[in-house]
XYZ file of C-alpha atoms in Angstrom:
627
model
C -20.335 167.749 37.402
C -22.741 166.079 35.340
C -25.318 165.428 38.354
C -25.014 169.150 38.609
C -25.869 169.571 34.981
C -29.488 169.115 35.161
C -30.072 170.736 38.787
C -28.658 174.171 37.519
C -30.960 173.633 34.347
C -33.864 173.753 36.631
C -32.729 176.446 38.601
C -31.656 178.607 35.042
C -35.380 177.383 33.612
C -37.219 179.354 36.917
C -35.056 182.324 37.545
C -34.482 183.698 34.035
C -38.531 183.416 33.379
C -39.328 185.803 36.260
C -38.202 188.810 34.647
C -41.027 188.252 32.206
C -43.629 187.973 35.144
C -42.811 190.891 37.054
C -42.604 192.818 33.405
C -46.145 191.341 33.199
C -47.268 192.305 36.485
C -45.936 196.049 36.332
C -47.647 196.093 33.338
C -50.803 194.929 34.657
C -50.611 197.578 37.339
C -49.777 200.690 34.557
C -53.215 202.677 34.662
C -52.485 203.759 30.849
C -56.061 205.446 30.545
C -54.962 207.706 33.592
C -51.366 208.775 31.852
C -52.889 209.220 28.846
C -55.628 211.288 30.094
C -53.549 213.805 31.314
C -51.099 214.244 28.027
C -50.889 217.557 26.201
C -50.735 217.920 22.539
C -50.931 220.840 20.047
C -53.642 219.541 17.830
C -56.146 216.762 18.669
C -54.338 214.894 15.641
C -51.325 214.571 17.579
C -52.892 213.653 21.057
C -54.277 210.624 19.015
C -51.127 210.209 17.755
C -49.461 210.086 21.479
C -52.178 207.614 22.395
C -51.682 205.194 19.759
C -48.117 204.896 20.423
C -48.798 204.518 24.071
C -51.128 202.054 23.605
C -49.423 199.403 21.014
C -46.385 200.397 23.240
C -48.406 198.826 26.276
C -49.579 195.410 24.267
C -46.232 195.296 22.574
C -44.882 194.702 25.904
C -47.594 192.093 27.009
C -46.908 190.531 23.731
C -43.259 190.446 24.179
C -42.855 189.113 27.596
C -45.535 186.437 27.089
C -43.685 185.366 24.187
C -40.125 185.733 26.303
C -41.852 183.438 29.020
C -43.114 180.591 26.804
C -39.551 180.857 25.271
C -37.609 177.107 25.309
C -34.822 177.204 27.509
C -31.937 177.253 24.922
C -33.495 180.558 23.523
C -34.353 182.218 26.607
C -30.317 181.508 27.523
C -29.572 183.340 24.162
C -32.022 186.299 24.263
C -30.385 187.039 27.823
C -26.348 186.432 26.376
C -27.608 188.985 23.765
C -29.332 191.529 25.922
C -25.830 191.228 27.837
C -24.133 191.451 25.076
C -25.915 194.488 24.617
C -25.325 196.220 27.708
C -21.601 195.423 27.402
C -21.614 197.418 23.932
C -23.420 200.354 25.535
C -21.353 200.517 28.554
C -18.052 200.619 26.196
C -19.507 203.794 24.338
C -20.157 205.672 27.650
C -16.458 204.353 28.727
C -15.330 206.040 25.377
C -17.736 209.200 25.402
C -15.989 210.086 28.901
C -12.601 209.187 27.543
C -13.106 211.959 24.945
C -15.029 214.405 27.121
C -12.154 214.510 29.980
C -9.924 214.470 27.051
C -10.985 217.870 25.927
C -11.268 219.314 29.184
C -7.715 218.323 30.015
C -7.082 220.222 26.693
C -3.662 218.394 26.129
C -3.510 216.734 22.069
C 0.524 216.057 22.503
C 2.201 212.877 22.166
C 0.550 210.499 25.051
C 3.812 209.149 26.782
C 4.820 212.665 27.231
C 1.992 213.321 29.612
C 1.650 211.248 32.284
C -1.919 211.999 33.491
C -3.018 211.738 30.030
C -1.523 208.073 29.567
C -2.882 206.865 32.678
C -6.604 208.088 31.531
C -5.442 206.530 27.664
C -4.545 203.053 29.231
C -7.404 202.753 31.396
C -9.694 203.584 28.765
C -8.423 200.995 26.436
C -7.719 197.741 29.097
C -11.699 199.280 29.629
C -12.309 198.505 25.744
C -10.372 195.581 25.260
C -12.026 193.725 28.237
C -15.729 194.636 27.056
C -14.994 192.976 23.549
C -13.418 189.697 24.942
C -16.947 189.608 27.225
C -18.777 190.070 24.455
C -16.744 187.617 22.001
C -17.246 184.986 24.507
C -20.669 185.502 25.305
C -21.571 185.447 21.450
C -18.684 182.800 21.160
C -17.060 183.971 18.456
C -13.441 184.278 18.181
C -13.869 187.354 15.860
C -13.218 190.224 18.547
C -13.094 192.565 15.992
C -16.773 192.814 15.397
C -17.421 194.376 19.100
C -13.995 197.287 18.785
C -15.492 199.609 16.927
C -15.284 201.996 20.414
C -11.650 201.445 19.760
C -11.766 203.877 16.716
C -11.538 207.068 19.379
C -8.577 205.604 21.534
C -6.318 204.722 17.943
C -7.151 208.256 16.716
C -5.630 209.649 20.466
C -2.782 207.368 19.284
C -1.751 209.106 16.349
C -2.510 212.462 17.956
C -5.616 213.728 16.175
C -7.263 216.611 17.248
C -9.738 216.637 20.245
C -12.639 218.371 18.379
C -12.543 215.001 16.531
C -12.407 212.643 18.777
C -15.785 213.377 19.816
C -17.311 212.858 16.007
C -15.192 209.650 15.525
C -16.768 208.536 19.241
C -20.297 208.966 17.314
C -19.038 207.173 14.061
C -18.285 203.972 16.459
C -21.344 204.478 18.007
C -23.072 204.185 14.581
C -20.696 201.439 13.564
C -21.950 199.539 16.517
C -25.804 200.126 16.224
C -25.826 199.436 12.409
C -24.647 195.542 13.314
C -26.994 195.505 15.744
C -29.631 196.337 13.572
C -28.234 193.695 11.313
C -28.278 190.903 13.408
C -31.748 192.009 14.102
C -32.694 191.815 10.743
C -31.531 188.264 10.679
C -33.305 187.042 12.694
C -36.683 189.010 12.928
C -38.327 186.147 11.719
C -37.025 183.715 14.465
C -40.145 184.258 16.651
C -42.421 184.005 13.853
C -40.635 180.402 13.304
C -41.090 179.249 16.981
C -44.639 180.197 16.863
C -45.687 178.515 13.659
C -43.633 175.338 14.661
C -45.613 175.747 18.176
C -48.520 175.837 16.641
C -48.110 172.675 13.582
C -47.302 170.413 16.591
C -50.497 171.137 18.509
C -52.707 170.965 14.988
C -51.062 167.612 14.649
C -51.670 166.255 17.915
C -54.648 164.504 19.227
C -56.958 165.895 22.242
C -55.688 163.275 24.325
C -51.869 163.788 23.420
C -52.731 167.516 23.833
C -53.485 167.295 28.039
C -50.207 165.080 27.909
C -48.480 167.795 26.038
C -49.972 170.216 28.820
C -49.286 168.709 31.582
C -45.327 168.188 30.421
C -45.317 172.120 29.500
C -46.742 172.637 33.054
C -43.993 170.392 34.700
C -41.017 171.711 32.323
C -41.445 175.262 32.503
C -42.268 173.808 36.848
C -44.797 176.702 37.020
C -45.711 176.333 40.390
C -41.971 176.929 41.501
C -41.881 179.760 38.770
C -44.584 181.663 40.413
C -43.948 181.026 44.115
C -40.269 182.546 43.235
C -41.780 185.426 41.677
C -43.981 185.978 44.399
C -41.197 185.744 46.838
C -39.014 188.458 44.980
C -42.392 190.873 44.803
C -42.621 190.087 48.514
C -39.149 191.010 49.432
C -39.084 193.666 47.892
C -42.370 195.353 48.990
C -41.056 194.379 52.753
C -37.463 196.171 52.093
C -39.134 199.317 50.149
C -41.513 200.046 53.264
C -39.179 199.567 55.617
C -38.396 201.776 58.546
C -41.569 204.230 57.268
C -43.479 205.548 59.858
C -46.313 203.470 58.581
C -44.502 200.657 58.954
C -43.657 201.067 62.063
C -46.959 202.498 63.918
C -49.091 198.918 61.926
C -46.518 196.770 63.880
C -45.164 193.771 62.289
C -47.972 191.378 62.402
C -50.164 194.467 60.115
C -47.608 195.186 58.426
C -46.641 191.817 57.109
C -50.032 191.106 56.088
C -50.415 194.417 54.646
C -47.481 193.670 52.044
C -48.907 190.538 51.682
C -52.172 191.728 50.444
C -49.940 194.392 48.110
C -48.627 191.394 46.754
C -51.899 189.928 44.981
C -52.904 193.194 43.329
C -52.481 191.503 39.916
C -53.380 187.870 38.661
C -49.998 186.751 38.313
C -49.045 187.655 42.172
C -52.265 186.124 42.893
C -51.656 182.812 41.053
C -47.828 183.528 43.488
C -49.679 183.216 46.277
C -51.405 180.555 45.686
C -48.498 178.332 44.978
C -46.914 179.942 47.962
C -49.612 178.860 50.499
C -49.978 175.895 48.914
C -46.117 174.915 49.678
C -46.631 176.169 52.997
C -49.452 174.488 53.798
C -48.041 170.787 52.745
C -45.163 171.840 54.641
C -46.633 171.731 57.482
C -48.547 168.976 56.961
C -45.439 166.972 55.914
C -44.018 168.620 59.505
C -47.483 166.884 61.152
C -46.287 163.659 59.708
C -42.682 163.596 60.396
C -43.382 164.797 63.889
C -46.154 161.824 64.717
C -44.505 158.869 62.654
C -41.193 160.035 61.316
C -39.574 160.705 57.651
C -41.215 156.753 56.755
C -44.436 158.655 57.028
C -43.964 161.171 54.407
C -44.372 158.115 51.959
C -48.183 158.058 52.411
C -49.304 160.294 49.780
C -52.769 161.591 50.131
C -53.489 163.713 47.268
C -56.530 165.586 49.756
C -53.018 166.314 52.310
C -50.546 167.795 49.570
C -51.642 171.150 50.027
C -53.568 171.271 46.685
C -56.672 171.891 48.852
C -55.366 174.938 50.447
C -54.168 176.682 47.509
C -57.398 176.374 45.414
C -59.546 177.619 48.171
C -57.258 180.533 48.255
C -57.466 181.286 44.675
C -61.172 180.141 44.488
C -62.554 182.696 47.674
C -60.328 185.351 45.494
C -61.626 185.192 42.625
C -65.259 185.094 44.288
C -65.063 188.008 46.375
C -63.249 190.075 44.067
C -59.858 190.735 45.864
C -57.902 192.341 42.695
C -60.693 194.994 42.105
C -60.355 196.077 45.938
C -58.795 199.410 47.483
C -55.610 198.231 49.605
C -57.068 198.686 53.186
C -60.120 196.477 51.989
C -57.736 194.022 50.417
C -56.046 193.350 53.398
C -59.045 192.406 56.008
C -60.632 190.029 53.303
C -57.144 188.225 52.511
C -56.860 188.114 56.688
C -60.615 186.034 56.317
C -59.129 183.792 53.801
C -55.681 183.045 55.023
C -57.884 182.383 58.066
C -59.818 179.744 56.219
C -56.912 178.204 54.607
C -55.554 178.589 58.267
C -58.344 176.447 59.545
C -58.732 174.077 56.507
C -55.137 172.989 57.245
C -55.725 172.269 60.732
C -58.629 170.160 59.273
C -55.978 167.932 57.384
C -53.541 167.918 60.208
C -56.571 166.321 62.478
C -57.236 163.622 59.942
C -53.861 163.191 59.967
C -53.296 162.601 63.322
C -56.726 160.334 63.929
C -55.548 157.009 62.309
C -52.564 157.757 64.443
C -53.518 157.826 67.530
C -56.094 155.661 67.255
C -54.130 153.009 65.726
C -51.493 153.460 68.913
C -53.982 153.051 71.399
C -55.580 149.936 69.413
C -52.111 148.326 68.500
C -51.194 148.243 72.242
C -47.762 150.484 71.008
C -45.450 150.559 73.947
C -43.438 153.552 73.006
C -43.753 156.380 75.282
C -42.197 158.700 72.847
C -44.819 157.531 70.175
C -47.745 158.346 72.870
C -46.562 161.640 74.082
C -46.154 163.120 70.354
C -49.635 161.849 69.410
C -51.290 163.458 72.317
C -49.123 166.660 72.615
C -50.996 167.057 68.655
C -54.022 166.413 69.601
C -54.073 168.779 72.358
C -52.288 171.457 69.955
C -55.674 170.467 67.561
C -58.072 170.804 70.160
C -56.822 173.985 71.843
C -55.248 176.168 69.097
C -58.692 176.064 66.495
C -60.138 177.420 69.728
C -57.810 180.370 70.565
C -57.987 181.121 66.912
C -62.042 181.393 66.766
C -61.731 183.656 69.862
C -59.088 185.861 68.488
C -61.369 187.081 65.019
C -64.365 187.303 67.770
C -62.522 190.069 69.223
C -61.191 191.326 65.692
C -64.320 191.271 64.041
C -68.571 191.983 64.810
C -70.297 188.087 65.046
C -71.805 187.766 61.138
C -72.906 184.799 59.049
C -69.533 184.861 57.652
C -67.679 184.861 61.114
C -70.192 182.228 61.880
C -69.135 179.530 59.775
C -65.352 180.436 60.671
C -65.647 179.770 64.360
C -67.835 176.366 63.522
C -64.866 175.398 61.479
C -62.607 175.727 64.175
C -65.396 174.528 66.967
C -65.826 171.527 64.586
C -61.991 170.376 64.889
C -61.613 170.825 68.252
C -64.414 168.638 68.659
C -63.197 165.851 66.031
C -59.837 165.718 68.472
C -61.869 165.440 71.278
C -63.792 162.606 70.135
C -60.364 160.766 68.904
C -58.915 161.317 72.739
C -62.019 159.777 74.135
C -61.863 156.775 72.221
C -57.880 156.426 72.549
C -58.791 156.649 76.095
C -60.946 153.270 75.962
C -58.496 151.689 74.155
C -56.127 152.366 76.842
C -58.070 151.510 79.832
C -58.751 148.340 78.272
C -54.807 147.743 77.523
C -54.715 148.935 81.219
C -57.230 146.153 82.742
C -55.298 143.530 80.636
C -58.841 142.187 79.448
C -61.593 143.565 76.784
C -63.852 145.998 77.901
C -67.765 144.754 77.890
C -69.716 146.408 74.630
C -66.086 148.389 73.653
C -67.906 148.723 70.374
C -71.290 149.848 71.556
C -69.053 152.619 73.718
C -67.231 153.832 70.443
C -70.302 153.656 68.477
C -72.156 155.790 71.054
C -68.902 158.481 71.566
C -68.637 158.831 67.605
C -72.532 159.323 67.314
C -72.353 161.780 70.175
C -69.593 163.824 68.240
C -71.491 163.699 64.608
C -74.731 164.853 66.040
C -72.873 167.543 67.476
C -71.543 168.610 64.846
C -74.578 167.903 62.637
C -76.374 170.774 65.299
C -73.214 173.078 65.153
C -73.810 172.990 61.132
C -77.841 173.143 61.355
C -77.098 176.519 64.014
C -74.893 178.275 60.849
C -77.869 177.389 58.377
C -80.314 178.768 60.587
C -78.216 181.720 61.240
C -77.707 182.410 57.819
C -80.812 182.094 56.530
C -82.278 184.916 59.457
C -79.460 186.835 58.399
C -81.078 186.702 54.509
C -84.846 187.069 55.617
C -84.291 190.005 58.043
C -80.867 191.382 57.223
C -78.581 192.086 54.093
C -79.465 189.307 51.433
C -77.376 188.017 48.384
C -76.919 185.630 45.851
C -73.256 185.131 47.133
C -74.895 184.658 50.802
C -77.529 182.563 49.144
C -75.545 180.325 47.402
C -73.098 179.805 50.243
C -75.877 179.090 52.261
C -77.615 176.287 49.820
C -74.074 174.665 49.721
C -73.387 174.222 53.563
C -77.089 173.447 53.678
C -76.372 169.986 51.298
C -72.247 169.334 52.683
C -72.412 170.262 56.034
C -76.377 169.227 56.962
C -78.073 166.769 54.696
C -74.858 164.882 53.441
C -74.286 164.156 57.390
C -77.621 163.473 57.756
C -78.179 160.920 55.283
C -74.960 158.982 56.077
C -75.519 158.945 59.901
C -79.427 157.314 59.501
C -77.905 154.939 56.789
C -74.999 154.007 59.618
C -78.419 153.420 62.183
C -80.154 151.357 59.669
C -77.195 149.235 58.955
C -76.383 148.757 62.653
C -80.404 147.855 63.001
C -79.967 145.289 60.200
C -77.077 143.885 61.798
C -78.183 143.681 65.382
C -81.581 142.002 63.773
C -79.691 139.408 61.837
C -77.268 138.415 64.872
C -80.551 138.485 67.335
C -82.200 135.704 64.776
C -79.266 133.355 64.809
C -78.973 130.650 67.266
C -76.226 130.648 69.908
C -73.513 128.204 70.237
C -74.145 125.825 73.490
C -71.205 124.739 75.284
C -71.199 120.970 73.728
C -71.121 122.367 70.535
C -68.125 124.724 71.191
C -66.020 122.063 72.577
C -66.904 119.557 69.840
C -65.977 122.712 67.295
C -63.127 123.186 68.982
C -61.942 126.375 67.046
C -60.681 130.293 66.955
C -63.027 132.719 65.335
C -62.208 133.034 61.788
C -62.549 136.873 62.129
C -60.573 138.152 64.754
C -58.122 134.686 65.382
C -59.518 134.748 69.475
C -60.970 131.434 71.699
C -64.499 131.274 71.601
C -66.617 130.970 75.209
C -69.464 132.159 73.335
C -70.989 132.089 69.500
C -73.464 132.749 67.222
C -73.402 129.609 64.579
C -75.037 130.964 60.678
C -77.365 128.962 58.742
C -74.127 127.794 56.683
C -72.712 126.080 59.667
C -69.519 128.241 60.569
C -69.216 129.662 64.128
C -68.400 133.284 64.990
C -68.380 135.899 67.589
C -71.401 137.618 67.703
C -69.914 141.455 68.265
C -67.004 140.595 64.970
C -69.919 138.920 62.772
C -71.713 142.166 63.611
C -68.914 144.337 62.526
C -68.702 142.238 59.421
C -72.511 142.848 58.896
C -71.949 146.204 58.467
C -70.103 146.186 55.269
C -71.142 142.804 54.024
C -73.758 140.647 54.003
C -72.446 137.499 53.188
C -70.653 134.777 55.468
C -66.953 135.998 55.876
C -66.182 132.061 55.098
C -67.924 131.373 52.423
C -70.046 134.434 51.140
C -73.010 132.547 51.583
C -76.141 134.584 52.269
C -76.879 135.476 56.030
C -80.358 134.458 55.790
C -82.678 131.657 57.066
C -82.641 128.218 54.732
C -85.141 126.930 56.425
C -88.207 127.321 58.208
C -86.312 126.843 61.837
C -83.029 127.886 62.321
C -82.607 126.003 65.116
C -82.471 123.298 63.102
C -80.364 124.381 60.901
C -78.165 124.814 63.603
C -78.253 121.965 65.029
C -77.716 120.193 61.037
C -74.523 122.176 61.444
C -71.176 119.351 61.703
C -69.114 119.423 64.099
C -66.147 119.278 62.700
C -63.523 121.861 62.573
C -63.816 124.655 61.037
C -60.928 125.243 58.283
C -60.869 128.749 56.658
C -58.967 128.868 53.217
C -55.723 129.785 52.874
C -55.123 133.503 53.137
C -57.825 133.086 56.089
C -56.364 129.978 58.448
C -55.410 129.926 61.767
C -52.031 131.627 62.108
C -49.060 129.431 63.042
C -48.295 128.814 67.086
C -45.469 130.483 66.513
C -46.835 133.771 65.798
C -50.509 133.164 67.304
C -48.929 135.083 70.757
C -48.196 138.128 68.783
C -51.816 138.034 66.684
C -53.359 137.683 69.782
C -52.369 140.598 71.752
C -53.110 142.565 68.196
C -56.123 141.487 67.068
C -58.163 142.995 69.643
C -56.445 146.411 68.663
C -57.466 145.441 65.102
C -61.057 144.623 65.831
C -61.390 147.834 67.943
C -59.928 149.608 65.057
C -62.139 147.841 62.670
C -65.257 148.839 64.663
C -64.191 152.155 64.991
C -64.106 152.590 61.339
C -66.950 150.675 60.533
C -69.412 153.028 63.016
C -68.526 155.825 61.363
C-alpha cells in the first residue's frame, strides 16, 4: 500500500489539472467579440454594461483556471472535495424541492403511516438526505453532520403534519440556510489565494537566478507537464473522434481523412498544440525505443542518446507550427499543412531510426557476430529504411503538385534510403571478407571510396533542392520564409558537407604523404623485432618503422593519422629528425617493442579471441574515421 502511495499521487497530480486546460482551451476558442456583437440592449448604457460583464467574466475565467492549474496538489485535492461537496448540497435541495412538489400534487397532509404511497415517497426522500450529509461530512471530514441537514427542515415539518403550502417556503428557507454557510466559508477563506500567491512570489524574490532554473525545472517535473498535456490532448482527441462519429462526413473522408482531420481540430488552440507536441514526441521515442529493442533487445534501451528521445521530433512539430501559422488557419487548410509536418516528423524519425541501426549493423558485420537471428533483424531494418522513405516520397508525389517545399521532403526521404544503402554495401565487405576467412586487399580504401560515393551523392541531392529553390524565388513566388529556408539548407545541407568532406581529403592526403615518407620494414628487421602491431594486436609480414623507432602497419598507422598526429606509442611527433630517414631507421634497436600497460600484448590466453576481433575493430575504426 505504501508503494502505491506515491504512484496514485502522480496519477491524482495529472488528471485533476486537466479540467483547468480544457477550461483554458474552450476559453481560448470563445469568439467573445462575435457574441457580444450581436447582443441587444435598451440603451447604449446598458449594452456597455452587458459587455463589461462579459468581458471580466471571460478573464475571470482565464484567471481562475490558471490559478486552479498552478494549484499544489494538497489544494487542488481540496478545491475538488469542496466543489463535490458542493454538488452534493445542490443535489439534496432538488431531492427536497421534488419531495415537496409531488407532495402537493398528491394533495394528501394526513398522518404519514396512514398513507402508504405517501410514506414510501417520505422515506425515500429522507435515506436520500441522510446519505448526502454523511458524503458531505466525510468529504469535509467533519463529524458535525448537522452543518449539511438543513434540507432536512422540509421532511421534519411533513413529520409533524404541516401544511403543504409550507413545505415549499420552508424548502427555500433550507435552501438559504445552506447558501448563507457557503458564503461563509467563502468568506473565510477569500484570502487563501491571495496567500499562495504572495508566498509564490517571496520564494522566487528570494532565490537566486541559478536556484530559479532549478526551481523551474522541479515545477516542470512535479506538475510532469509533458504527461499533463499529452493526457489532455488525448481526452480532446477522443472526444472529437466519438462526437463525429457515424456523420456522413465522417464517413464519405474515410478513416485515414478523417483521423487526421480530428487531429488537426485538435491543435486549434496553443494548449492542444503544446498536446500534440508531447504526444508525437512520446510516439516518436516509442518507436525508436521499438527500433532498439527489436535490433539489440531491452539491454539496448540503456543507451540514451538525448538526439533519439524524441525531443527532436516534438520541437520540429511545434517549431514548423508556430512558423507557418497553423492556429490562425481555416480547418480544411489546417489539415493539409499538419499532413506536411507530421510528414516531416514522419521522415525525421526514420532519420534517427537509420542512425540507429548503422552502428548496428555495421558493428555485426565487423565483429564477425554469428547469430543468425542478430543478422536477419539488422537487415530486415535496413531494408524497411531503404524501401519505406521511398514509398513515402512517392505517395505525397501523387498527393501533392512537385514544389520547393515537396522538394526538400522527397530529398529527405531519398537521402535515407541512400544512407541504408551505403551501410548494406559496406556490411557486405565485411562479410565477404568473414566469408574468404582472410582480409580483403585495400578494405579501407573500398569503404573510404563507398562512403565518399554516398556523401557526394547526397551533397548533389542537397545542391539540386538549393538550385531548385532559388529558380523557384527568381522566377516564381518569392518570400522571406522561402528565403530564409533556403539560406539555411544552403549552410547545413551544402557547405557544412562540403567543408567536412575536403577536410576528410586533406587529412587522408596528409596521411598517405606521411606513411609514403617513412621507410619500410625489411624482412631482417621484422624477425629481429619480432613483434604484433601495437595498434590492431596482428603479426606483421610487412611495416612501416617511424623516426621514433616503433614498427607499425602501414594501413592502422594511417588510420591513426587521421585523428592524431603523434606516435600511438609514445606521442612523439611523426616527422623527420633527421636529414635521412633511412637512417633513422636503420638507428632504430632491435629490440622488442613493449607498449605500456593499458597498451601490451594481450595474454595467449585471450590473443585467439582478439585476433579474430580486431580486424572487425580496425574495419570499424576505418569506417568511422573516413567519414
Amino acid at each position: 500500500d505504501a508503494m502505491k502511495m506515491p504512484r496514485l499521487e502522480e496519477v491524482a497530480n495529472v488528471v485533476l489539472r486537466v479540467p483547468s486546460i480544457l477550461v483554458l482551451d474552450m476559453l481560448y476558442k470563445c469568439d467573445i467579440d462575435s457574441f457580444t456583437d450581436h447582443l441587444k440592449a435598451r440603451t447604449e448604457d446598458m449594452l456597455f454594461k452587458y459587455k463589461y460583464v462579459i468581458w471580466n467574466m471571460y478573464y475571470l475565467g482565464h484567471i481562475v483556471s490558471a490559478m486552479v492549474l498552478l494549484l499544489p496538489l494538497g489544494h487542488i485535492i481540496q478545491l475538488y472535495l469542496h466543489v463535490l461537496c458542493a454538488l452534493l448540497l445542490y443535489m439534496g435541495h432538488q431531492i427536497v424541492r421534488d419531495y415537496v412538489r409531488d407532495e402537493a400534487q398528491y394533495g394528501y397532509d394526513g398522518a404519514l403511516f396512514l398513507d402508504p404511497p405517501a410514506l414510501n415517497r417520505f422515506v425515500t426522500a429522507l435515506t436520500s438526505q441522510i446519505i448526502v450529509s454523511t458524503l458531505c461530512a466525510f468529504l469535509m471530514r467533519t463529524q458535525h453532520v448537522w452543518l449539511f441537514s438543513a434540507h432536512l427542515l422540509p421532511l421534519l415539518a411533513r413529520v409533524v403534519s404541516v401544511r403543504l403550502d409550507w413545505l415549499l417556503s420552508l424548502s427555500s428557507v433550507a435552501m438559504m440556510i445552506t447558501g448563507a454557510e457557503v458564503a461563509v466559508f467563502l468568506l473565510a477563506n477569500f484570502f487563501v489565494p491571495y496567500r499562495l500567491a504572495r508566498a509564490a512570489y517571496r520564494e522566487i524574490m528570494v532565490t537566486e537566478l541559478l536556484r530559479l532554473m532549478a526551481v523551474g525545472v522541479s515545477v516542470w517535473h512535479g506538475f510532469a507537464v509533458p504527461v499533463l498535456f499529452s493526457v489532455f490532448w488525448y481526452v480532446l482527441f477522443g472526444v472529437q473522434l466519438v462526437t463525429n462519429y457515424g456523420t456522413v462526413t465522417a464517413v464519405q473522408q474515410g478513416p485515414l481523412l478523417y483521423l487526421l482531420t480530428s487531429v488537426s481540430e485538435c491543435c486549434a488552440s496553443p494548449y492542444s498544440l503544446l498536446g500534440l507536441t508531447f504526444v508525437v514526441s512520446y510516439t516518436a521515442l516509442g518507436l525508436l525505443s521499438l527500433c532498439k529493442v527489436y535490433l539489440g533487445g531491452f539491454s539496448a534501451l540503456q543507451n540514451h542518446n538525448v538526439m533519439h528521445r524524441g525531443v527532436t521530433e516534438g520541437v520540429t512539430l511545434l517549431l514548423l507550427a508556430l512558423q507557418t501559422g497553423l492556429l490562425d488557419m481555416a480547418s480544411l487548410q489546417r489539415c493539409f499543412l499538419l499532413f506536411i509536418i507530421l510528414f516531416i516528423v514522419l521522415t525525421s524519425t526514420l532519420q534517427s531510426m537509420s542512425e540507429i541501426t548503422e552502428p548496428v549493423v555495421l558493428g555485426l558485420g565487423a565483429s564477425r557476430n554469428r547469430s543468425v537471428l542478430k543478422h536477419l533483424r539488422g537487415l530486415s531494418m535496413c531494408g524497411f529504411l531503404m524501401v519505406f522513405p521511398g514509398f513515402m516520397a512517392y505517395k505525397i508525389s501523387q498527393i501533392f503538385s512537385m514544389d520547393f517545399w515537396l522538394l526538400i521532403l522527397a530529398s529527405s526521404c531519398m537521402l535515407t534510403s541512400l544512407q541504408v544503402t551505403g551501410t548494406l554495401l559496406i556490411y557486405s565487405l565485411f562479410m565477404v571478407e568473414v566469408w574468404r576467412g582472410a582480409a580483403l586487399p585495400g578494405l579501407d580504401e573500398i569503404v573510404y571510396y563507398v562512403n565518399g560515393v554516398c556523401r557526394v551523392l547526397e551533397f548533389a541531392v542537397a545542391v539540386c533542392v538549393v538550385a531548385y529553390g532559388a529558380w523557384e524565388s527568381l522566377w516564381g513566388e518569392w518570400s522571406w520564409m522561402g528565403a530564409s529556408v533556403i539560406i539555411i539548407h544552403s549552410y547545413c545541407n551544402v557547405w557544412l558537407r562540403a567543408q567536412s568532406g575536403w577536410k576528410s581529403f586533406l587529412l587522408r592526403q596528409e596521411a598517405a604523404r606521411k606513411i609514403s615518407v617513412l621507410p619500410r620494414a625489411s624482412t631482417e628487421q621484422l624477425q629481429d623485432h619480432n613483434d604484433v602491431c601495437a595498434i590492431c594486436f596482428q603479426d606483421m609480414t610487412s611495416a612501416v618503422i617511424t623516426y621514433c623507432g616503433h614498427f607499425f602497419h602501414g594501413t592502422c598507422l594511417r588510420k591513426w593519422l587521421y585523428v592524431q598526429e603523434t606516435c600511438p606509442m609514445c606521442h612523439a611527433s611523426i616527422k623527420p629528425s633527421s636529414a635521412n630517414p633511412k637512417a633513422a631507421a636503420d638507428e632504430a634497436p632491435p629490440t622488442h617493442q613493449n607498449p605500456p600497460p593499458s597498451e601490451q600484448q594481450p595474454s595467449p590466453e585471450t590473443h585467439q579471441e582478439e585476433e579474430q576481433g580486431s580486424q572487425g575493430d580496425s574495419d570499424e575504426t576505418d569506417y568511422k574515421y573516413s567519414n
